[in-house]
XYZ file of C-alpha atoms in Angstrom:
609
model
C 92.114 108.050 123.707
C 94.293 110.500 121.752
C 95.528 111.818 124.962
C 96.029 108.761 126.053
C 98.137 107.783 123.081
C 100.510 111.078 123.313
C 101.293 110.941 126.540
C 102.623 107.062 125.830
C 104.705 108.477 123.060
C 106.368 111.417 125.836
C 106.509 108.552 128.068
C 108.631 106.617 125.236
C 111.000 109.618 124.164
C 111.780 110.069 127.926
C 112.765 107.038 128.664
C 114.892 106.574 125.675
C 116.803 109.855 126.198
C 116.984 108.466 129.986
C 118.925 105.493 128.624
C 120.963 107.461 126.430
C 122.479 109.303 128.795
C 123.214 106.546 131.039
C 126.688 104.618 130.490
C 125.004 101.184 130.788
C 122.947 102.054 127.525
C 126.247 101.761 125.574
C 126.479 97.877 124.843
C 125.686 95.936 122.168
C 124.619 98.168 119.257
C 125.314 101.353 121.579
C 127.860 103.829 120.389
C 129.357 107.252 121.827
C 131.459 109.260 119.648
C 133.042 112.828 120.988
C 135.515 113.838 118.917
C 134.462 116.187 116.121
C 135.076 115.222 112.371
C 135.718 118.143 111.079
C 135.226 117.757 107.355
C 136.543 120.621 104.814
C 134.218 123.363 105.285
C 133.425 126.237 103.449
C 130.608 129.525 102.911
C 128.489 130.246 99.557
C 125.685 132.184 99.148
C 122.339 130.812 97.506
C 120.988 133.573 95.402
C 116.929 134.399 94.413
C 117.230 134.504 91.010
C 113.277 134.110 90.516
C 109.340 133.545 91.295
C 107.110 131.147 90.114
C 103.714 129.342 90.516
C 102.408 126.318 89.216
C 100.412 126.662 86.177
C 96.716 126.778 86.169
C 94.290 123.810 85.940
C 92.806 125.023 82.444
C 96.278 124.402 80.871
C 95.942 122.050 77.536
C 98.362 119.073 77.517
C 100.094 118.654 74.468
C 99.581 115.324 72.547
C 102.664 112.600 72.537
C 103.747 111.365 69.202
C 107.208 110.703 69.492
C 108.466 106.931 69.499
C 109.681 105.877 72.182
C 113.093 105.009 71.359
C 113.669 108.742 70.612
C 111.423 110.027 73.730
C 113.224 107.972 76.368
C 115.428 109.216 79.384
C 116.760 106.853 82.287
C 117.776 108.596 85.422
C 121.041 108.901 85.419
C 122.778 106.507 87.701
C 122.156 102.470 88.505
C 124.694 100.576 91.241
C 127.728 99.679 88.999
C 128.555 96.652 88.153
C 132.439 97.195 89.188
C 131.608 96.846 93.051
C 133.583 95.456 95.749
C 132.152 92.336 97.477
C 130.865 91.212 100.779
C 132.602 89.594 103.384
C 131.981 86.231 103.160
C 130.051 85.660 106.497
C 127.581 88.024 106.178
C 124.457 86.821 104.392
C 120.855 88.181 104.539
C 118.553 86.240 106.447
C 115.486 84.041 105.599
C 112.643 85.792 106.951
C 108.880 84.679 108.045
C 106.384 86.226 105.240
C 103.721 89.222 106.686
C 100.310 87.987 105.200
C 98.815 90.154 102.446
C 95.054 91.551 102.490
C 93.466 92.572 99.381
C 91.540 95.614 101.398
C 93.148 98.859 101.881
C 92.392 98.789 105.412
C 91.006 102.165 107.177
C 93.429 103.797 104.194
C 91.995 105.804 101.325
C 93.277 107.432 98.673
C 93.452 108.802 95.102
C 96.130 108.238 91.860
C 98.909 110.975 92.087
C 100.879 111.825 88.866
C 101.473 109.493 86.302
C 104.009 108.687 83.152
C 101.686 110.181 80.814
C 101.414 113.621 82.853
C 104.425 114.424 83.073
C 105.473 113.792 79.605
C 102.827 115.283 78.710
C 103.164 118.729 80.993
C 104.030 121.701 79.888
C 102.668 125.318 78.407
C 103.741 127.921 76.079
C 107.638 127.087 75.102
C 107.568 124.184 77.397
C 104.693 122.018 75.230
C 106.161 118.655 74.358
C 109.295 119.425 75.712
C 109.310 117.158 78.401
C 111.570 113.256 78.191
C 110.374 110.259 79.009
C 111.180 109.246 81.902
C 111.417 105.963 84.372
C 111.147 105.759 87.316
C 109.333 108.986 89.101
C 111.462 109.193 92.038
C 108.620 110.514 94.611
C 108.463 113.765 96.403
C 105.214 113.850 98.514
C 104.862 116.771 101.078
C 101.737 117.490 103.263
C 100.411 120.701 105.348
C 97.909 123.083 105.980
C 95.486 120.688 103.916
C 97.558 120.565 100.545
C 99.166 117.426 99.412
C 101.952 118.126 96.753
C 103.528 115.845 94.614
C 106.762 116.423 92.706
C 108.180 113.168 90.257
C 110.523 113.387 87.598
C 109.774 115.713 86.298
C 106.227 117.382 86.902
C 104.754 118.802 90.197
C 100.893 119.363 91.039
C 99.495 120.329 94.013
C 96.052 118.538 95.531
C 93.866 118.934 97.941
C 93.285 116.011 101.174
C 90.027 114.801 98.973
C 92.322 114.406 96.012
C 91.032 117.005 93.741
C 94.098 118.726 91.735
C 94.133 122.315 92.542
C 96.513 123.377 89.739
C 97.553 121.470 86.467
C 100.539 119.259 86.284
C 103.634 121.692 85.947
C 106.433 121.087 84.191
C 109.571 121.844 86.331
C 111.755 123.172 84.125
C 108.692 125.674 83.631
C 108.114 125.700 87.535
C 112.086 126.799 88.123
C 112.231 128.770 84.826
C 114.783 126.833 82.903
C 115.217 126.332 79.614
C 112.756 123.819 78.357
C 114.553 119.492 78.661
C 114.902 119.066 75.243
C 113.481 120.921 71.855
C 111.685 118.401 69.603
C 111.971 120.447 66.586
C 116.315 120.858 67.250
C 116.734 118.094 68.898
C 118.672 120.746 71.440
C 118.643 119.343 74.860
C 118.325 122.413 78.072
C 118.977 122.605 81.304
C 118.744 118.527 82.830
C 116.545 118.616 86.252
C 116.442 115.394 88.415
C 115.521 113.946 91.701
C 112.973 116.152 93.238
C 112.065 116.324 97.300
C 109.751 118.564 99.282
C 109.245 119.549 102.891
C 106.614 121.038 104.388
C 107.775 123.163 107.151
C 105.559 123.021 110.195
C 107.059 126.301 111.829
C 107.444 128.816 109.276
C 104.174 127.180 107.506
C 106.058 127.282 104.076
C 106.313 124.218 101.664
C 109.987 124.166 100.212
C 110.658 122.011 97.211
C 114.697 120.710 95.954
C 116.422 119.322 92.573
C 119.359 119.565 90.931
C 120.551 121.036 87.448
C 122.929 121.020 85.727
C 123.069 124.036 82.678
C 122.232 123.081 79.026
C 122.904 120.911 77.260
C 122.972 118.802 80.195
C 124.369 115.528 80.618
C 126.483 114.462 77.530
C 127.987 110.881 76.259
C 131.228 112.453 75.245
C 133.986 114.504 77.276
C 132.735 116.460 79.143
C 130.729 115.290 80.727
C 129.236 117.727 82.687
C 127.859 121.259 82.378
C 127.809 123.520 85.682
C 125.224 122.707 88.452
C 123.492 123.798 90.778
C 120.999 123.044 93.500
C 117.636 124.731 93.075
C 115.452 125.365 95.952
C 111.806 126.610 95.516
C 109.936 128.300 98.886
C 106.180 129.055 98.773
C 105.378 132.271 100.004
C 103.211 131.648 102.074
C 100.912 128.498 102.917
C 98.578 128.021 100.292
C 101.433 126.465 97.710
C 98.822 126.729 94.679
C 100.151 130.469 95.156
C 104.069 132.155 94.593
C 107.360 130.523 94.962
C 110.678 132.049 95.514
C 113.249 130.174 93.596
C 117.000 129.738 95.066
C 120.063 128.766 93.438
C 122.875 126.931 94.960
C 126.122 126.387 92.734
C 127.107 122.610 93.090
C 129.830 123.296 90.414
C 133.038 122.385 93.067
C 135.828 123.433 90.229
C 137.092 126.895 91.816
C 134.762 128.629 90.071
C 132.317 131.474 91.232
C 133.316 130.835 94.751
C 132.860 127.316 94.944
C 135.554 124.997 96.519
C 137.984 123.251 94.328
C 137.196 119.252 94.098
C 139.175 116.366 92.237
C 138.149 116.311 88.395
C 134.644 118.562 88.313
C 132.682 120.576 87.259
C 130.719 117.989 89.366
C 127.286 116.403 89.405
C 125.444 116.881 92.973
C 123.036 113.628 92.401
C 120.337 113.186 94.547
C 119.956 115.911 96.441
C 118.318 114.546 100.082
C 115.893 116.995 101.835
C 116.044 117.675 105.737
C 114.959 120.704 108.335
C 115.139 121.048 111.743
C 113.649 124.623 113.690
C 116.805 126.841 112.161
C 117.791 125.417 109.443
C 117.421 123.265 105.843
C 119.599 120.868 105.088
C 120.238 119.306 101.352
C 122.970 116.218 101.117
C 123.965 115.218 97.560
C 126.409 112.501 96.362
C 129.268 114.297 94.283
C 130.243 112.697 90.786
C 133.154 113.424 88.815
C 133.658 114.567 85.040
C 135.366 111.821 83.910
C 134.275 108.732 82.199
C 134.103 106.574 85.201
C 131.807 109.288 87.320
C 133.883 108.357 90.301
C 132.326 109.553 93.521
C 134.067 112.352 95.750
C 131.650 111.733 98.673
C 128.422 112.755 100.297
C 128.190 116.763 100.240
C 126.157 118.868 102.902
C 124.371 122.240 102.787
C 123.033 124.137 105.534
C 120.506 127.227 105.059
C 118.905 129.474 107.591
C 115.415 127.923 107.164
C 113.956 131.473 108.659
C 116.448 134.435 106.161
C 115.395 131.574 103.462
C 111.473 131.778 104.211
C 111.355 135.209 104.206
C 112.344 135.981 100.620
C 116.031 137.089 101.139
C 117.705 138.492 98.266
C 120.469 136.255 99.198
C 120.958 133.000 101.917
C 124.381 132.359 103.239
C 125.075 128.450 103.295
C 127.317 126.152 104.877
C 129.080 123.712 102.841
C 130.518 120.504 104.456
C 132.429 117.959 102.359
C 131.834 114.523 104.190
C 133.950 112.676 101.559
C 137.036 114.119 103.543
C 135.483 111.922 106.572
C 137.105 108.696 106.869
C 135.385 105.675 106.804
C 137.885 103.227 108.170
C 137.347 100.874 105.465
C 139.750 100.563 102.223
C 137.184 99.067 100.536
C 134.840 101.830 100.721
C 136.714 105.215 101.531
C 133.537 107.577 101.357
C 130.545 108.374 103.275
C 127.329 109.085 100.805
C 124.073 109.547 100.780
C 123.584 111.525 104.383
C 119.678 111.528 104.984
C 118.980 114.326 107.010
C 115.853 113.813 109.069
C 112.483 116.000 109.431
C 110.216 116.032 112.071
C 106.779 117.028 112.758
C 107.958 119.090 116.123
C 111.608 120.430 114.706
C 114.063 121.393 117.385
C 117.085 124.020 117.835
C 120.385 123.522 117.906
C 121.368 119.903 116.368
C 120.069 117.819 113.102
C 119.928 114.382 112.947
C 120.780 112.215 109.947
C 121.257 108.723 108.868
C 122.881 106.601 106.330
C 123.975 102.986 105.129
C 127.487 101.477 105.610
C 130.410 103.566 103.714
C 130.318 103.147 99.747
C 133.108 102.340 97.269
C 134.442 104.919 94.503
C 131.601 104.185 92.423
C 129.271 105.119 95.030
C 128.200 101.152 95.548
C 127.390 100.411 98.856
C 128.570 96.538 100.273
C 125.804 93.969 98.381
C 125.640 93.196 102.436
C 126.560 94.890 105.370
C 125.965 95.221 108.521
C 126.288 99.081 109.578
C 124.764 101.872 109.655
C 125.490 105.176 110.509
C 123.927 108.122 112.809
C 125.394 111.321 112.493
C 124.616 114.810 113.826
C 124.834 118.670 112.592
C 125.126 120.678 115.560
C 125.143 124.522 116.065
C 122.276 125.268 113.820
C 121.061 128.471 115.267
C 123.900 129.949 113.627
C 122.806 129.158 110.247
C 120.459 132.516 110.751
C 123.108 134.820 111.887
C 126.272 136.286 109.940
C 129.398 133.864 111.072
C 127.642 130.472 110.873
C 129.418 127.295 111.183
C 128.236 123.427 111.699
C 129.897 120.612 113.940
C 129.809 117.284 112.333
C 129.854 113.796 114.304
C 129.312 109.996 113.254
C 128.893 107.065 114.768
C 128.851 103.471 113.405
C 126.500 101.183 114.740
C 126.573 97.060 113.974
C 123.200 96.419 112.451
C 121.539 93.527 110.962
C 122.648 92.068 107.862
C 121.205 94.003 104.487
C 122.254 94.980 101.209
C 121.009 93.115 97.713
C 123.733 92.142 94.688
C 123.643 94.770 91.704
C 120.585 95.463 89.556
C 118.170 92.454 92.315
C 115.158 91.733 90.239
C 111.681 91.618 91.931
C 109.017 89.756 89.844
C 105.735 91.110 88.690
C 102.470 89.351 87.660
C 102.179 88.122 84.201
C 99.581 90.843 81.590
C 99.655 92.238 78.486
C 102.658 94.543 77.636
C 102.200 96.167 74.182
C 105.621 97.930 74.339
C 107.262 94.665 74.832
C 105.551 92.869 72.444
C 106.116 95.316 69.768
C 109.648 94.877 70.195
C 109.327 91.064 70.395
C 110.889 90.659 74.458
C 109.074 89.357 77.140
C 107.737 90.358 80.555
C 110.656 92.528 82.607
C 111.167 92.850 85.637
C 111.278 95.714 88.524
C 115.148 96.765 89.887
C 115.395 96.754 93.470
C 118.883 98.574 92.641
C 119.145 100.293 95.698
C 119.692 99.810 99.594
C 120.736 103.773 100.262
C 118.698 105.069 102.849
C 116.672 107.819 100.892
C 114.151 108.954 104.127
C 114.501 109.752 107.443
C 111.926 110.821 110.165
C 113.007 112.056 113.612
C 110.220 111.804 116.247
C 111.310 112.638 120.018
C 115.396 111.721 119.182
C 114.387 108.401 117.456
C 115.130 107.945 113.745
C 113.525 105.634 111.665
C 114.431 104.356 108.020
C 114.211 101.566 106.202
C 116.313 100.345 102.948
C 115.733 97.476 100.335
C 117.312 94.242 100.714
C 117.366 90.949 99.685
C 115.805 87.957 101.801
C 115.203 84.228 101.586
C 111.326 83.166 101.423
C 110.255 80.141 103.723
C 111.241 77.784 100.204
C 115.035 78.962 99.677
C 113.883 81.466 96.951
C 115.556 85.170 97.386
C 113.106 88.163 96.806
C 113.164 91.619 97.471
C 112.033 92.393 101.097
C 112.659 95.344 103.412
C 114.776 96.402 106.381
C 114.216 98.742 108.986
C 116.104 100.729 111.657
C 114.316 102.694 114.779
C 117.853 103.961 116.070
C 117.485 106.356 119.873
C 119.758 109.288 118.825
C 121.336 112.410 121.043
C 123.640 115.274 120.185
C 124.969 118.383 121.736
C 127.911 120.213 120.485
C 130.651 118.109 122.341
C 128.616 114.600 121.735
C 126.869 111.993 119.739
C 125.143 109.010 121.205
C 123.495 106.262 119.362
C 121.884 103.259 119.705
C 119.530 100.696 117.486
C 116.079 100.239 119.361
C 114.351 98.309 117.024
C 115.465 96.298 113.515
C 113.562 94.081 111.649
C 112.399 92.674 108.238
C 109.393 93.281 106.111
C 108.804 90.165 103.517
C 106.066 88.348 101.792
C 106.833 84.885 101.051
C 107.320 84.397 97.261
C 106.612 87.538 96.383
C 108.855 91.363 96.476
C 108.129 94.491 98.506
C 110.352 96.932 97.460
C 111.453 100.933 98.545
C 109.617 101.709 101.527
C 109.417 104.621 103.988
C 108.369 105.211 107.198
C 106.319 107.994 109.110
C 104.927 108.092 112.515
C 103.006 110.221 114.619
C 104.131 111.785 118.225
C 103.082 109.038 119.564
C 105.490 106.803 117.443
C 102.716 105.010 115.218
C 102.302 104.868 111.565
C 102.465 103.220 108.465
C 105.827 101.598 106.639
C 104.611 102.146 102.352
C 106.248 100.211 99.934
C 105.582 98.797 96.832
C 104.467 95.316 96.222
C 104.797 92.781 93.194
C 105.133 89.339 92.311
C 103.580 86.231 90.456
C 100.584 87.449 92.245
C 100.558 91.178 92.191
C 100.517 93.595 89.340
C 103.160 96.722 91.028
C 100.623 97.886 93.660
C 101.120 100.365 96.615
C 100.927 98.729 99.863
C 101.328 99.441 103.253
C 101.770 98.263 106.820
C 100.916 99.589 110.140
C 103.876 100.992 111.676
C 104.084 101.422 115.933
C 107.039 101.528 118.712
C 109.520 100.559 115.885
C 107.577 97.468 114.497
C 105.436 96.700 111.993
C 102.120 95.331 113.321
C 99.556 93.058 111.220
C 99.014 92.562 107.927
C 100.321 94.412 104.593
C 96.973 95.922 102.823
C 96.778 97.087 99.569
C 95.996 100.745 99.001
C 96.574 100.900 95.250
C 96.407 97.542 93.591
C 97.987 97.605 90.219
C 96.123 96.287 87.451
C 98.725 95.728 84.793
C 102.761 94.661 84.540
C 104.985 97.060 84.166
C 105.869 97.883 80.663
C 108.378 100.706 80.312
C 111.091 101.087 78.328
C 114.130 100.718 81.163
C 113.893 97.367 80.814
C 113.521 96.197 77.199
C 117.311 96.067 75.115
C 115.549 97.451 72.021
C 115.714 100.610 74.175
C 118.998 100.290 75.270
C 118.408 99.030 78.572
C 121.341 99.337 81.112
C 120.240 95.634 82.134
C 117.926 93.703 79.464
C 114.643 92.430 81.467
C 114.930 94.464 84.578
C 113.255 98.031 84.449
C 114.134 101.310 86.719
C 111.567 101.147 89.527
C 111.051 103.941 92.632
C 114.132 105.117 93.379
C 112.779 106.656 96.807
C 109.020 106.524 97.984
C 107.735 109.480 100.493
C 105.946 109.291 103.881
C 104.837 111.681 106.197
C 103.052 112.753 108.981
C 100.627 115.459 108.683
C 97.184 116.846 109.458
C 95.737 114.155 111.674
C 96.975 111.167 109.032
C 99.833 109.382 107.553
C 100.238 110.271 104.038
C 102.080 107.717 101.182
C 103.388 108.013 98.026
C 104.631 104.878 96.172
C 104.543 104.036 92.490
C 102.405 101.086 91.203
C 100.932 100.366 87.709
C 97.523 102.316 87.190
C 94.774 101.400 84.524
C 94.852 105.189 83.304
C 95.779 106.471 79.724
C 99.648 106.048 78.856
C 102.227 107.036 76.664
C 104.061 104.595 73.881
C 107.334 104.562 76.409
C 105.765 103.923 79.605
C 102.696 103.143 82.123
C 103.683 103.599 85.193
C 101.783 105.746 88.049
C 101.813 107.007 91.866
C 99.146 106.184 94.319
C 98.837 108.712 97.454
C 97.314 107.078 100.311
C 96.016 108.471 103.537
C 95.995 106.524 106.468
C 93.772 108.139 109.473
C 95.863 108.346 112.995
């Protein structure tokens, strides 16, 4: 049977690079782009400026007293508000509901890292040092039978039974920073955000990414903006309970310390997106500017020798592209953002694959609709190891189906108690389905899949917050890019929300889409549905069924909530293949201990091939 199944899924990629190559594949939603786009490209160096290991499991957590109005932390950045608008004629669809099961299906699975640990993390200098903060963003990486888990802003590594091998690390601790914010001073450190990790299936090394930006951090009043910097943390060898090598990557982009010189920084590099192929890591972050608007200066890339960076190099040369010099075509929305670069379970040489949304405004808004996406490729990796390297950039734009949601979409949850809202006197919130950037991308055999939030139309005329997803054929060589979307579809569940998905599949191009789901009938649960040839197939099962509303302090105006009623939710979810299963990380509402500002937890699930 399992031979059976992977000699389908050869059978598949052939074909589809057949087609590729063949000019009658290029109609309809078929593309082929030759000429280069040569965005401003420069070289830096990313320096080992440490080690590090997670802490051990015997570590006491320190007890939370603070209130939460004092406690609390938002990430940094919703859609704004000041967005252009859709054209007119394109509208998201109304879409036929996928039945719900209560059963988790042949899934198991265990509850990840929650609110209360990570606030709670932290040892020596770093006890009760850590900020409250909603939502986890998820970083779930698999291999060599660990699962490891890094949120905002605590990591711990597990087992594939569940059973925590180390305690829950703070990562300031973990990158040896200086501690988010000193309770007795009320001195803020070094600001860490937006964790990823990779497991690398060829150098067997798990590699973990966030951004900084030096201490004090982020500030309400000119300027802005401290230096940053990437940080990159590589296990030395397999067994990531073990030694790290920490990396630093200056993001700063004002002239300074080598850096290129970009319009009005030092600059914030926010959400740093993780990607590998066989030579090299890849790390694309969405510029901001020091200024009170935080205008956007475009998507940023950076390319590292995965090999030089595995083996412990005192230094790592890099390549630095800046995609906002790549124009979009559209006056509307003059900058490219949020570049996903891919991973795969079998990495190749030579070219990386990536994928975004449609072009975004100065803001960094994408349309509330569209209808594009975009496939672009990195080509001459292999000489990210050597001493002269340099990267090729090409993009195509493909005409998708119609996605996008308007700013701050809320998706309903199930009515419960919610002592922090009741102690302020406001009622049940909301979740924010804020965002339709893609924020993961798997390559399997040259076909990229991803899948983005967007609004849809239940069977009854109400909207809700449903799913879309892209299986897109993809080919690049140095003198060529061809594209074309294989498969697009919709995810929904008629009257209630499924919200920030991802999508992993096996060699044989079947998997699992995760998401989470809530409505009038679901506390925030973690969900899933099979996942095969580019479709989803069956019924959505619950792996992790909530059993309470959300209740965090994002939402409620008492804490100063960017928009009163609707709370931070997600930001990205995690899937991946990896020994013999798909693996899931979504967040959902748990029925473990919590703090005063929050209750909100992650559910891994494991889904048998």
């Amino acid at each position: 049977m399992g031979r059976r199944s992977i000699a389908a899924g050869v059978t598949v990629s052939a074909l589809l690079l057949a087609s590729l190559s063949s000019s009658a594949a290029f109609a309809g939603t078929s593309t082929v782009s030759r000429p280069a786009d040569n965005p401003a490209q420069t070289l830096g160096v990313a320096t080992l400026y440490n080690t590090s290991a997670p802490v051990g499991l015997t570590a006491a957590p320190a007890s939370s007293s603070s209130p939460a109005k004092t406690d609390a932390r938002a990430h940094l950045f919703a859609r704004d508000p000041k967005m252009v608008k859709s054209p007119a004629k394109l509208k998201t669809p109304t879409v036929a509901g996928t039945p719900v099961v209560g059963s988790a299906g042949a899934a198991t699975g265990f509850n990840g890292l929650s609110h209360a640990d990570q606030r709670l993390a932290g040892t020596g200098q770093y006890v009760n040092t850590q900020f409250s903060l909603e939502p986890p963003d998820q970083g779930l990486c698999v291999g060599h039978g660990f699962v490891v888990e890094p949120i905002n802003l605590a990591f711990a590594v597990y087992n594939e039974r569940g059973k925590q091998l180390t305690g829950t690390t703070a990562l300031n601790q973990f990158y040896k920073r200086s501690p988010a914010i000193n309770r007795v001073t009320g001195v803020a450190g070094d600001f860490l955000s937006d964790p990823k990790c990779y497991f690398d299936p060829v150098g067997q090394r798990f590699i973990q990414t966030i951004l900084e930006m030096d201490a004090p951090g982020p500030s309400t009043s000119f300027p802005f903006w401290q230096p940053s910097h990437l940080l990159i943390a590589v296990s030395r060898t397999s067994n990531p309970t073990g030694a790290w090598n920490l990396y630093s990557v200056n993001t700063t982009d004002d002239g300074s310390n080598g850096t290129p010189q970009h319009a009005n920084c030092p600059c914030l590099p926010d959400q740093p997106l993780l990607g590998a192929n066989r030579d090299g890591v890849f790390i694309a972050t969405n510029e901001f500017q020091n200024n009170a608007d935080f205008l956007f200066n475009g998507g940023q890339i950076y390319g590292l020798g995965r090999a030089r960076l595995e083996s412990g190099a005192s230094s790592v040369t890099f390549v630095h592209l800046n995609v906002g010099t790549v124009p979009t075509g559209d006056v509307r929305l003059p900058f490219w953002g949020s570049l996903q670069p891919s991973t795969s379970i079998n990495p190749a040489s030579n070219t990386e694959l990536l994928m975004t949304g449609g072009p975004e405004d100065v803001f960094q808004n994408n349309a509330p609709v569209d209808n594009r996406i975009a496939v672009w490729s990195l080509t001459g990796t292999g000489s990210l190891n050597g001493t002269s390297p340099h990267l090729t950039l090409r993009h195509v734009v493909l005409t998708s189906q119609a996605y996008g949601l308007p700013i701050n979409m809320p998706a309903t949850q199930k009515s419960g108690p919610i002592p922090l809202g009741s102690s302020v006197g406001e009622g049940l919130e909301t979740l924010n389905g804020n965002d339709s950037r893609m924020n993961q991308v798997v390559n399997v055999g040259g076909v990229l899949y991803g899948g983005v939030n967007t609004r849809v139309f239940s069977s009854h005329g109400a909207p809700e917050v449903g799913i879309a997803y892209f299986a897109v054929g993809a080919f690049g060589t140095p003198g060529f890019l061809s594209a074309r979307i294989l498969t697009q579809g919709y995810v929904a569940v008629d009257g209630q929300n499924v919200l920030f998905p991802s999508i992993a599949v096996n060699r044989s191009g079947v998997g699992a889409m995760c998401f989470t789901l809530s409505g009038p009938d679901f506390f925030p649960s973690a969900a899933y549905v099979r996942f095969a040839f580019g479709r989803p197939v069956g019924a959505i099962h619950i792996s992790g069924a909530g059993v309470l509303p959300e209740d965090g302090f994002t939402g409620y105006n008492a804490f100063g909530a960017p928009v009163p009623g609707v709370a931070r939710w997600g930001d990205y979810s995690a899937a991946v293949s990896a020994d013999g299963a798909i693996w899931m990380g979504n967040e959902f509402i748990p029925g473990t201990p919590r703090t005063a500002a929050a209750n909100w937890g992650t559910f891994i699930t494991r889904l048998p091939n």
